CSV table of C-alpha atoms in Angstrom, one decimal:
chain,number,residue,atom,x,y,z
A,1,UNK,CA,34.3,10.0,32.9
A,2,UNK,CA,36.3,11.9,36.1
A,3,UNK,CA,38.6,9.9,38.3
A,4,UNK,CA,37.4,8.9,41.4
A,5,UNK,CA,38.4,11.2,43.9
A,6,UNK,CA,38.8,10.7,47.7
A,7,UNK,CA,35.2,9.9,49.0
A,8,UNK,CA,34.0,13.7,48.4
A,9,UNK,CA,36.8,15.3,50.4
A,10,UNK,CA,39.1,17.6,48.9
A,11,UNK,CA,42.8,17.1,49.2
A,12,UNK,CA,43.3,18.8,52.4
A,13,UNK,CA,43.1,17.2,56.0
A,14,UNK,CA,39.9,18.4,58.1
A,15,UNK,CA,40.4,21.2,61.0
A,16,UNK,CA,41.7,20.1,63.8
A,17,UNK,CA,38.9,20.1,66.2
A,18,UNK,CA,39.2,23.2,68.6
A,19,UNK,CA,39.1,20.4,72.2
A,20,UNK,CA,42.4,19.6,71.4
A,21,UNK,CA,44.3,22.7,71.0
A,22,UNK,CA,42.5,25.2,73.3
A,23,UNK,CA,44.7,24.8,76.5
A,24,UNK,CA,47.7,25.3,74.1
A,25,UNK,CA,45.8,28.3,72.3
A,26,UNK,CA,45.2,29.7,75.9
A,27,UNK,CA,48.2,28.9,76.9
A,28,UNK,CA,50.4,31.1,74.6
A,29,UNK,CA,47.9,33.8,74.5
A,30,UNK,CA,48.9,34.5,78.2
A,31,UNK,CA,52.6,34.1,77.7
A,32,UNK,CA,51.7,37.2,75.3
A,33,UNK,CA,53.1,35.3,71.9
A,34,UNK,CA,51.5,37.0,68.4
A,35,UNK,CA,49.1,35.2,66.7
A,36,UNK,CA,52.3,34.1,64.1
A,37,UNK,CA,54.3,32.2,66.9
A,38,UNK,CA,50.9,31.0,68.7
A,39,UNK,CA,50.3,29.5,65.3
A,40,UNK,CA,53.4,27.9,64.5
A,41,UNK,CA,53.9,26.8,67.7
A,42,UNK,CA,50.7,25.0,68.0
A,43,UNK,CA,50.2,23.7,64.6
A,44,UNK,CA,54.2,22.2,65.0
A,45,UNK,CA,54.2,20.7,68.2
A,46,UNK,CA,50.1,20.2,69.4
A,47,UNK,CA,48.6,18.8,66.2
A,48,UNK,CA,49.2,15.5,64.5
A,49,UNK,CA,49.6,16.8,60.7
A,50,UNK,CA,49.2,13.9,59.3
A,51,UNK,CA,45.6,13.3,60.8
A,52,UNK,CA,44.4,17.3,60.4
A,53,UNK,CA,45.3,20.6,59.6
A,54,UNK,CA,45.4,24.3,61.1
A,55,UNK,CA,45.6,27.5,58.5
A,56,UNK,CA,46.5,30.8,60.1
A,57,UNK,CA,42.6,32.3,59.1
A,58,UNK,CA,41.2,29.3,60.8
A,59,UNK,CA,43.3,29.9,64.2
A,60,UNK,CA,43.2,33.8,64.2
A,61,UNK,CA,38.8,32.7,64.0
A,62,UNK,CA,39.4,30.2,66.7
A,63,UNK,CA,41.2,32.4,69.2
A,64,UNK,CA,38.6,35.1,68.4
A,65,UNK,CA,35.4,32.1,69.0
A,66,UNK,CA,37.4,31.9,72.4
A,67,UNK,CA,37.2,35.5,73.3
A,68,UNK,CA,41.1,36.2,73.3
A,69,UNK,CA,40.7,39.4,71.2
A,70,UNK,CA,43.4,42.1,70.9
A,71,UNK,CA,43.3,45.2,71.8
A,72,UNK,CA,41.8,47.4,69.4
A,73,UNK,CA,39.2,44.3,68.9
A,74,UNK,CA,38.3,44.8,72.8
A,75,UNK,CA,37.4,48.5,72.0
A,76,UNK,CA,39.6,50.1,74.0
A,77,UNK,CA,40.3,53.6,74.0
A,78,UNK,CA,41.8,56.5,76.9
A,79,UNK,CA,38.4,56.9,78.7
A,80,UNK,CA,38.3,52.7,79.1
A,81,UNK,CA,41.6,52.4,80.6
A,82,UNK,CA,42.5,55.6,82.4
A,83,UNK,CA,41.7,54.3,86.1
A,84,UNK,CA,44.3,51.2,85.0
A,85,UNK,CA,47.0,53.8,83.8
A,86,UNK,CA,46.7,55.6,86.8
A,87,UNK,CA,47.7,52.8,89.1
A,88,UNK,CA,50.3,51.8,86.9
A,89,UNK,CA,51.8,55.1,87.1
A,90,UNK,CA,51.6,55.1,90.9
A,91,UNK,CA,53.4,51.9,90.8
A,92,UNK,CA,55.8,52.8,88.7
A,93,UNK,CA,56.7,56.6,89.5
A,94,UNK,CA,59.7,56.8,87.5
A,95,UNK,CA,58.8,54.9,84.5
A,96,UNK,CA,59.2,56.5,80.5
């Protein structure tokens, strides 16, 4: 007969729930952090390991539930952001 395991769960902690790290998530996504330092960062200092857990396939689905997507996820291409590049360069005359 098989041990008794732990109640049906498995050895891991559940997902943190996504109402407690979103401001963090959001946070960082602005300061323009990748996804690996977002991650660390959040799963280090925001979330109580010993209660749940956070993997790095979890958070990259997370952030893209939230609707921070990169940029070749937002579809970019030249035609999209040629009005942008424009101003930019008027701004900034002398750049590259």
């Amino acid at each position: 007969m098989p041990a008794e395991r732990g109640g049906g769960r498995n050895q891991y902690n559940p997902l943190v729930p996504q109402e407690l790290v979103v401001t963090y998530i959001v946070k960082y996504w602005y300061q323009k952090k990748s996804d690996l330092d977002i991650w660390k960062t959040v799963r280090d200092e925001h979330v109580d390991t010993t209660r749940y857990s956070l993997g790095f396939t979890k958070f990259r689905k997370m952030r893209k539930d939230m609707g921070l997507l990169g940029v070749w996820q937002q579809g970019n291409t030249s035609d999209t952001i040629i009005a942008r590049m424009v101003e930019l360069r008027r701004m900034y005359p002398n750049a590259g």
